[in-house]
PDB file of C-alpha atoms in Angstrom:
ATOM      1  CA  GLN I   3       3.386 -18.891 -24.617  1.00  0.00           C
ATOM      2  CA  LYS I   4       4.294 -17.112 -21.396  1.00  0.00           C
ATOM      3  CA  GLU I   5       3.019 -18.582 -18.132  1.00  0.00           C
ATOM      4  CA  VAL I   6       1.516 -15.205 -17.200  1.00  0.00           C
ATOM      5  CA  GLU I   7       0.168 -12.665 -19.687  1.00  0.00           C
ATOM      6  CA  GLN I   8      -0.507  -9.042 -18.801  1.00  0.00           C
ATOM      7  CA  ASP I   9      -1.494  -6.166 -21.053  1.00  0.00           C
ATOM      8  CA  PRO I  10       1.434  -3.733 -20.825  1.00  0.00           C
ATOM      9  CA  GLY I  11      -0.702  -0.649 -21.504  1.00  0.00           C
ATOM     10  CA  PRO I  12      -0.073   2.193 -21.068  1.00  0.00           C
ATOM     11  CA  LEU I  13      -3.508   2.833 -19.632  1.00  0.00           C
ATOM     12  CA  SER I  14      -4.601   6.447 -19.142  1.00  0.00           C
ATOM     13  CA  VAL I  15      -7.761   7.314 -17.196  1.00  0.00           C
ATOM     14  CA  PRO I  16      -9.258  10.475 -15.689  1.00  0.00           C
ATOM     15  CA  GLU I  17      -9.232  10.974 -11.937  1.00  0.00           C
ATOM     16  CA  GLY I  18     -12.186   9.239 -10.277  1.00  0.00           C
ATOM     17  CA  ALA I  19     -12.490   6.505 -12.901  1.00  0.00           C
ATOM     18  CA  ILE I  20     -12.736   2.808 -12.132  1.00  0.00           C
ATOM     19  CA  VAL I  21      -9.647   0.990 -13.360  1.00  0.00           C
ATOM     20  CA  SER I  22      -9.575  -2.681 -14.312  1.00  0.00           C
ATOM     21  CA  LEU I  23      -6.248  -4.483 -14.613  1.00  0.00           C
ATOM     22  CA  ASN I  24      -6.064  -8.095 -15.703  1.00  0.00           C
ATOM     23  CA  CYS I  25      -3.779 -11.093 -16.072  1.00  0.00           C
ATOM     24  CA  THR I  26      -4.268 -14.520 -17.565  1.00  0.00           C
ATOM     25  CA  TYR I  27      -2.177 -17.567 -16.802  1.00  0.00           C
ATOM     26  CA  SER I  28      -1.686 -21.078 -18.092  1.00  0.00           C
ATOM     27  CA  ASN I  29      -0.432 -23.067 -15.087  1.00  0.00           C
ATOM     28  CA  SER I  30      -3.340 -24.600 -13.168  1.00  0.00           C
ATOM     29  CA  ALA I  31      -1.002 -25.295 -10.213  1.00  0.00           C
ATOM     30  CA  PHE I  32      -0.941 -21.609  -9.241  1.00  0.00           C
ATOM     31  CA  GLN I  33      -2.741 -21.092  -5.945  1.00  0.00           C
ATOM     32  CA  TYR I  34      -1.419 -17.785  -4.594  1.00  0.00           C
ATOM     33  CA  PHE I  35      -2.099 -14.558  -6.465  1.00  0.00           C
ATOM     34  CA  MET I  36      -0.621 -11.148  -5.805  1.00  0.00           C
ATOM     35  CA  TRP I  37      -0.758  -7.612  -7.136  1.00  0.00           C
ATOM     36  CA  TYR I  38       2.207  -5.329  -6.662  1.00  0.00           C
ATOM     37  CA  ARG I  39       2.430  -1.607  -7.357  1.00  0.00           C
ATOM     38  CA  GLN I  40       5.752  -0.204  -8.535  1.00  0.00           C
ATOM     39  CA  TYR I  41       6.494   3.497  -8.638  1.00  0.00           C
ATOM     40  CA  SER I  42       9.333   4.778 -10.800  1.00  0.00           C
ATOM     41  CA  ARG I  43      12.747   3.991  -9.286  1.00  0.00           C
ATOM     42  CA  LYS I  44      11.189   1.993  -6.464  1.00  0.00           C
ATOM     43  CA  GLY I  45      10.767  -1.703  -5.743  1.00  0.00           C
ATOM     44  CA  PRO I  46       7.427  -3.536  -6.086  1.00  0.00           C
ATOM     45  CA  GLU I  47       5.080  -2.884  -3.156  1.00  0.00           C
ATOM     46  CA  LEU I  48       2.578  -5.583  -2.216  1.00  0.00           C
ATOM     47  CA  LEU I  49      -1.031  -4.413  -2.695  1.00  0.00           C
ATOM     48  CA  MET I  50      -3.165  -7.529  -2.567  1.00  0.00           C
ATOM     49  CA  TYR I  51      -2.554 -11.198  -1.698  1.00  0.00           C
ATOM     50  CA  THR I  52      -5.186 -13.861  -2.273  1.00  0.00           C
ATOM     51  CA  TYR I  53      -5.341 -17.611  -2.089  1.00  0.00           C
ATOM     52  CA  SER I  54      -7.361 -19.656  -4.574  1.00  0.00           C
ATOM     53  CA  SER I  55     -10.535 -18.266  -6.150  1.00  0.00           C
ATOM     54  CA  GLY I  56     -12.733 -15.447  -4.904  1.00  0.00           C
ATOM     55  CA  ASN I  57     -12.701 -11.745  -4.155  1.00  0.00           C
ATOM     56  CA  LYS I  58     -10.735  -9.671  -1.671  1.00  0.00           C
ATOM     57  CA  GLU I  59     -11.342  -6.016  -0.934  1.00  0.00           C
ATOM     58  CA  ASP I  60      -9.038  -3.489   0.713  1.00  0.00           C
ATOM     59  CA  GLY I  61     -10.206   0.104   0.624  1.00  0.00           C
ATOM     60  CA  ARG I  62     -10.421   1.242  -2.990  1.00  0.00           C
ATOM     61  CA  PHE I  63      -8.810  -1.962  -4.261  1.00  0.00           C
ATOM     62  CA  THR I  64     -10.558  -5.246  -5.092  1.00  0.00           C
ATOM     63  CA  ALA I  65      -8.766  -8.366  -6.285  1.00  0.00           C
ATOM     64  CA  GLN I  66     -10.648 -11.134  -8.071  1.00  0.00           C
ATOM     65  CA  VAL I  67      -9.416 -14.614  -8.902  1.00  0.00           C
ATOM     66  CA  ASP I  68     -11.221 -16.975 -11.268  1.00  0.00           C
ATOM     67  CA  LYS I  69      -9.222 -20.192 -11.322  1.00  0.00           C
ATOM     68  CA  SER I  70     -11.652 -21.906 -13.685  1.00  0.00           C
ATOM     69  CA  SER I  71     -10.870 -19.291 -16.336  1.00  0.00           C
ATOM     70  CA  LYS I  72      -7.245 -18.786 -15.205  1.00  0.00           C
ATOM     71  CA  TYR I  73      -7.922 -15.067 -14.949  1.00  0.00           C
ATOM     72  CA  ILE I  74      -7.212 -12.514 -12.222  1.00  0.00           C
ATOM     73  CA  SER I  75      -8.218  -8.873 -11.960  1.00  0.00           C
ATOM     74  CA  LEU I  76      -7.475  -5.818  -9.860  1.00  0.00           C
ATOM     75  CA  PHE I  77     -10.081  -3.069  -9.670  1.00  0.00           C
ATOM     76  CA  ILE I  78      -9.267   0.414  -8.431  1.00  0.00           C
ATOM     77  CA  ARG I  79     -12.246   2.583  -7.510  1.00  0.00           C
ATOM     78  CA  ASP I  80     -12.152   6.382  -7.426  1.00  0.00           C
ATOM     79  CA  SER I  81      -8.695   6.401  -8.972  1.00  0.00           C
ATOM     80  CA  GLN I  82      -6.286   9.130  -7.868  1.00  0.00           C
ATOM     81  CA  PRO I  83      -3.221  10.652  -9.539  1.00  0.00           C
ATOM     82  CA  SER I  84      -1.191   8.982  -6.775  1.00  0.00           C
ATOM     83  CA  ASP I  85      -2.291   5.616  -8.215  1.00  0.00           C
ATOM     84  CA  SER I  86      -0.161   6.325 -11.308  1.00  0.00           C
ATOM     85  CA  ALA I  87       2.379   3.500 -11.335  1.00  0.00           C
ATOM     86  CA  THR I  88       3.146   0.141 -12.915  1.00  0.00           C
ATOM     87  CA  TYR I  89       0.965  -2.693 -11.623  1.00  0.00           C
ATOM     88  CA  LEU I  90       2.437  -6.179 -11.607  1.00  0.00           C
ATOM     89  CA  CYS I  91       0.500  -9.392 -11.185  1.00  0.00           C
ATOM     90  CA  ALA I  92       2.353 -12.345  -9.693  1.00  0.00           C
ATOM     91  CA  MET I  93       1.442 -15.876  -8.786  1.00  0.00           C
ATOM     92  CA  SER I  94       2.900 -19.035  -7.338  1.00  0.00           C
ATOM     93  CA  GLY I  95       2.057 -22.613  -6.603  1.00  0.00           C
ATOM     94  CA  GLY I  96       3.115 -22.279  -2.981  1.00  0.00           C
ATOM     95  CA  GLY I  97       5.252 -24.937  -1.377  1.00  0.00           C
ATOM     96  CA  ALA I  98       8.791 -24.740  -0.067  1.00  0.00           C
ATOM     97  CA  THR I  99      10.317 -22.449  -2.681  1.00  0.00           C
ATOM     98  CA  ASN I 100       7.290 -20.208  -3.383  1.00  0.00           C
ATOM     99  CA  LYS I 101       8.766 -19.079  -6.703  1.00  0.00           C
ATOM    100  CA  LEU I 102       6.855 -16.076  -8.041  1.00  0.00           C
ATOM    101  CA  ILE I 103       5.977 -15.788 -11.715  1.00  0.00           C
ATOM    102  CA  PHE I 104       5.304 -12.206 -12.762  1.00  0.00           C
ATOM    103  CA  GLY I 105       3.427 -10.533 -15.571  1.00  0.00           C
ATOM    104  CA  THR I 106       5.249  -7.804 -17.469  1.00  0.00           C
ATOM    105  CA  GLY I 107       3.294  -5.061 -15.701  1.00  0.00           C
ATOM    106  CA  THR I 108       0.682  -2.494 -16.780  1.00  0.00           C
ATOM    107  CA  LEU I 109       1.632   1.181 -16.719  1.00  0.00           C
ATOM    108  CA  LEU I 110      -1.272   3.253 -15.375  1.00  0.00           C
ATOM    109  CA  ALA I 111      -1.566   7.032 -15.583  1.00  0.00           C
ATOM    110  CA  VAL I 112      -4.406   8.765 -13.734  1.00  0.00           C
ATOM    111  CA  GLN I 113      -4.935  12.254 -15.143  1.00  0.00           C
ATOM    112  CA  PRO I 114      -6.051  14.989 -12.703  1.00  0.00           C
TER     113      PRO I 114
ATOM    114  CA  SER X  18       6.378  -5.710   7.115  1.00  0.00           C
ATOM    115  CA  ALA X  19      10.158  -6.032   7.118  1.00  0.00           C
ATOM    116  CA  VAL X  20      12.317  -3.087   6.064  1.00  0.00           C
ATOM    117  CA  ILE X  21      14.649  -4.160   3.257  1.00  0.00           C
ATOM    118  CA  SER X  22      17.709  -2.097   2.356  1.00  0.00           C
ATOM    119  CA  GLN X  23      19.739  -2.643  -0.790  1.00  0.00           C
ATOM    120  CA  LYS X  24      23.157  -1.181  -1.525  1.00  0.00           C
ATOM    121  CA  PRO X  25      24.196   0.316  -3.829  1.00  0.00           C
ATOM    122  CA  SER X  26      20.987   1.843  -5.179  1.00  0.00           C
ATOM    123  CA  ARG X  27      22.641   2.331  -8.553  1.00  0.00           C
ATOM    124  CA  ASP X  28      26.016   1.966 -10.213  1.00  0.00           C
ATOM    125  CA  ILE X  29      27.730   2.353 -13.547  1.00  0.00           C
ATOM    126  CA  CYS X  30      30.424  -0.242 -14.178  1.00  0.00           C
ATOM    127  CA  GLN X  31      32.965  -1.143 -16.817  1.00  0.00           C
ATOM    128  CA  ARG X  32      32.578  -4.375 -18.737  1.00  0.00           C
ATOM    129  CA  GLY X  33      34.612  -7.254 -17.368  1.00  0.00           C
ATOM    130  CA  THR X  34      34.365  -6.066 -13.772  1.00  0.00           C
ATOM    131  CA  SER X  35      32.248  -7.498 -10.921  1.00  0.00           C
ATOM    132  CA  LEU X  36      29.849  -5.818  -8.506  1.00  0.00           C
ATOM    133  CA  THR X  37      28.478  -7.097  -5.201  1.00  0.00           C
ATOM    134  CA  ILE X  38      24.985  -6.013  -4.175  1.00  0.00           C
ATOM    135  CA  GLN X  39      23.972  -6.178  -0.530  1.00  0.00           C
ATOM    136  CA  CYS X  40      20.516  -6.860   0.923  1.00  0.00           C
ATOM    137  CA  GLN X  41      19.934  -6.159   4.631  1.00  0.00           C
ATOM    138  CA  VAL X  42      16.657  -6.854   6.446  1.00  0.00           C
ATOM    139  CA  ASP X  43      15.724  -5.344   9.807  1.00  0.00           C
ATOM    140  CA  SER X  44      14.382  -8.663  11.148  1.00  0.00           C
ATOM    141  CA  GLN X  45      15.051 -12.366  10.691  1.00  0.00           C
ATOM    142  CA  VAL X  46      13.359 -13.826   7.629  1.00  0.00           C
ATOM    143  CA  THR X  47      12.845 -17.371   6.463  1.00  0.00           C
ATOM    144  CA  MET X  48      13.553 -16.915   2.762  1.00  0.00           C
ATOM    145  CA  MET X  49      15.539 -14.438   0.654  1.00  0.00           C
ATOM    146  CA  PHE X  50      15.409 -14.214  -3.122  1.00  0.00           C
ATOM    147  CA  TRP X  51      17.193 -12.347  -5.905  1.00  0.00           C
ATOM    148  CA  TYR X  52      15.354 -11.170  -9.024  1.00  0.00           C
ATOM    149  CA  ARG X  53      16.317  -9.374 -12.216  1.00  0.00           C
ATOM    150  CA  GLN X  54      14.050  -6.805 -13.876  1.00  0.00           C
ATOM    151  CA  GLN X  55      15.018  -5.958 -17.436  1.00  0.00           C
ATOM    152  CA  PRO X  56      13.292  -3.166 -19.386  1.00  0.00           C
ATOM    153  CA  GLY X  57       9.970  -4.307 -20.813  1.00  0.00           C
ATOM    154  CA  GLN X  58      10.287  -7.763 -19.279  1.00  0.00           C
ATOM    155  CA  SER X  59       8.879  -9.584 -16.269  1.00  0.00           C
ATOM    156  CA  LEU X  60      10.728  -9.835 -13.012  1.00  0.00           C
ATOM    157  CA  THR X  61      12.711 -13.043 -13.255  1.00  0.00           C
ATOM    158  CA  LEU X  62      13.935 -15.097 -10.310  1.00  0.00           C
ATOM    159  CA  ILE X  63      17.698 -15.599 -10.364  1.00  0.00           C
ATOM    160  CA  ALA X  64      18.056 -17.720  -7.241  1.00  0.00           C
ATOM    161  CA  THR X  65      16.878 -18.469  -3.728  1.00  0.00           C
ATOM    162  CA  ALA X  66      19.494 -17.558  -1.133  1.00  0.00           C
ATOM    163  CA  ASN X  67      19.671 -20.349   1.433  1.00  0.00           C
ATOM    164  CA  GLN X  68      21.048 -19.607   4.892  1.00  0.00           C
ATOM    165  CA  GLY X  69      24.154 -21.664   5.560  1.00  0.00           C
ATOM    166  CA  SER X  70      24.153 -23.517   2.253  1.00  0.00           C
ATOM    167  CA  GLU X  71      24.559 -22.956  -1.477  1.00  0.00           C
ATOM    168  CA  ALA X  72      21.924 -20.913  -3.287  1.00  0.00           C
ATOM    169  CA  THR X  73      19.338 -22.594  -5.504  1.00  0.00           C
ATOM    170  CA  TYR X  74      19.579 -21.221  -9.046  1.00  0.00           C
ATOM    171  CA  GLU X  75      16.852 -21.020 -11.664  1.00  0.00           C
ATOM    172  CA  SER X  76      17.293 -22.283 -15.188  1.00  0.00           C
ATOM    173  CA  GLY X  77      19.523 -19.936 -17.176  1.00  0.00           C
ATOM    174  CA  PHE X  78      21.428 -18.611 -14.158  1.00  0.00           C
ATOM    175  CA  VAL X  79      24.697 -20.098 -12.872  1.00  0.00           C
ATOM    176  CA  ILE X  80      26.759 -19.704  -9.742  1.00  0.00           C
ATOM    177  CA  ASP X  81      29.892 -18.631 -11.582  1.00  0.00           C
ATOM    178  CA  LYS X  82      28.070 -15.623 -13.027  1.00  0.00           C
ATOM    179  CA  PHE X  83      25.865 -14.785 -10.019  1.00  0.00           C
ATOM    180  CA  PRO X  84      27.515 -16.016  -6.802  1.00  0.00           C
ATOM    181  CA  ILE X  85      25.262 -15.525  -3.779  1.00  0.00           C
ATOM    182  CA  SER X  86      25.979 -15.568  -0.081  1.00  0.00           C
ATOM    183  CA  ARG X  87      23.629 -15.679   2.887  1.00  0.00           C
ATOM    184  CA  PRO X  88      25.661 -15.842   6.103  1.00  0.00           C
ATOM    185  CA  ASN X  89      22.684 -15.262   8.445  1.00  0.00           C
ATOM    186  CA  LEU X  90      18.902 -14.730   8.554  1.00  0.00           C
ATOM    187  CA  THR X  91      19.041 -10.979   7.843  1.00  0.00           C
ATOM    188  CA  PHE X  92      21.693 -10.497   5.143  1.00  0.00           C
ATOM    189  CA  SER X  93      22.512 -11.673   1.627  1.00  0.00           C
ATOM    190  CA  THR X  94      24.746 -10.591  -1.237  1.00  0.00           C
ATOM    191  CA  LEU X  95      24.523 -11.091  -4.988  1.00  0.00           C
ATOM    192  CA  THR X  96      27.620 -10.635  -7.130  1.00  0.00           C
ATOM    193  CA  VAL X  97      27.314  -9.953 -10.844  1.00  0.00           C
ATOM    194  CA  SER X  98      30.590 -11.266 -12.289  1.00  0.00           C
ATOM    195  CA  ASN X  99      32.507 -10.408 -15.451  1.00  0.00           C
ATOM    196  CA  MET X 100      29.826  -7.934 -16.464  1.00  0.00           C
ATOM    197  CA  SER X 101      28.753  -7.193 -20.037  1.00  0.00           C
ATOM    198  CA  PRO X 102      26.233  -4.632 -21.340  1.00  0.00           C
ATOM    199  CA  GLU X 103      23.579  -7.409 -21.358  1.00  0.00           C
ATOM    200  CA  ASP X 104      23.782  -7.423 -17.540  1.00  0.00           C
ATOM    201  CA  SER X 105      22.432  -3.866 -17.399  1.00  0.00           C
ATOM    202  CA  SER X 106      19.275  -4.290 -15.370  1.00  0.00           C
ATOM    203  CA  ILE X 107      17.591  -3.731 -12.034  1.00  0.00           C
ATOM    204  CA  TYR X 108      18.478  -6.356  -9.432  1.00  0.00           C
ATOM    205  CA  LEU X 109      15.977  -6.821  -6.618  1.00  0.00           C
ATOM    206  CA  CYS X 110      16.109  -8.594  -3.296  1.00  0.00           C
ATOM    207  CA  SER X 111      12.903  -9.989  -1.800  1.00  0.00           C
ATOM    208  CA  VAL X 112      12.104 -11.735   1.486  1.00  0.00           C
ATOM    209  CA  GLU X 113       9.477 -13.936   3.067  1.00  0.00           C
ATOM    210  CA  THR X 114       8.977 -13.344   6.772  1.00  0.00           C
ATOM    211  CA  GLY X 115       7.267 -16.675   7.356  1.00  0.00           C
ATOM    212  CA  THR X 116       6.020 -19.790   5.601  1.00  0.00           C
ATOM    213  CA  GLY X 117       3.084 -18.983   3.345  1.00  0.00           C
ATOM    214  CA  THR X 118       3.548 -15.219   3.592  1.00  0.00           C
ATOM    215  CA  PRO X 119       3.907 -13.054   0.487  1.00  0.00           C
ATOM    216  CA  GLN X 120       7.246 -11.695  -0.666  1.00  0.00           C
ATOM    217  CA  HIS X 121       8.299  -8.116   0.008  1.00  0.00           C
ATOM    218  CA  PHE X 122      10.874  -6.323  -2.103  1.00  0.00           C
ATOM    219  CA  GLY X 123      13.683  -3.862  -1.641  1.00  0.00           C
ATOM    220  CA  ASP X 124      13.996  -0.840  -3.922  1.00  0.00           C
ATOM    221  CA  GLY X 125      16.535  -2.527  -6.149  1.00  0.00           C
ATOM    222  CA  THR X 126      19.963  -1.794  -7.581  1.00  0.00           C
ATOM    223  CA  ARG X 127      20.031  -0.113 -10.971  1.00  0.00           C
ATOM    224  CA  LEU X 128      23.085  -1.365 -12.797  1.00  0.00           C
ATOM    225  CA  SER X 129      24.468   0.002 -16.072  1.00  0.00           C
ATOM    226  CA  ILE X 130      27.424  -1.577 -17.843  1.00  0.00           C
ATOM    227  CA  LEU X 131      29.473   0.503 -20.275  1.00  0.00           C
TER     228      LEU X 131
END
């Protein structure tokens, strides 16, 4: 079993829809949770960064962490065609090395 | 956030040859990392580039195959040695600007081995 599981999609939604992206994990030591957005031929771009459980909102994006269920989510409200990209979840236990463990990514297409 | 530049952005190489990838940051950073992103797979950490000392490699990656240098707080190189088609991948540099801060990535080097 992988440490981090992420539905690879592809996920296709109409413009304006609410998008829900999810990851599950098995390592209870993870404390830091991130979502990255990766456009084609570009590197991952940090979208959201949260510590421990709870919600964090930034504009149209909301990140949720449920450590009891080992489950994290990213919600995108009022999705736009410019949101079309691969979304990667990542997590770490913190500490000196801060090694990131990534999901495989979900490919999202927002149709105009 | 820091601006991270990787060179080359892409290359096509012959098997058996070696290629050195450069990662330059526009400000001093505490940590630098090298990842590999293979098609359909997760980003995988190759090693942590330590300033002034040998890199710390993850399981499955060895110094002879992926030698790394980090001569200062803004620059690192990754060499992919004796390349085979299985080394065709995207290689990414990431940095941490301070303890407890999230990692930021360069745009990667797209490497194809013939």
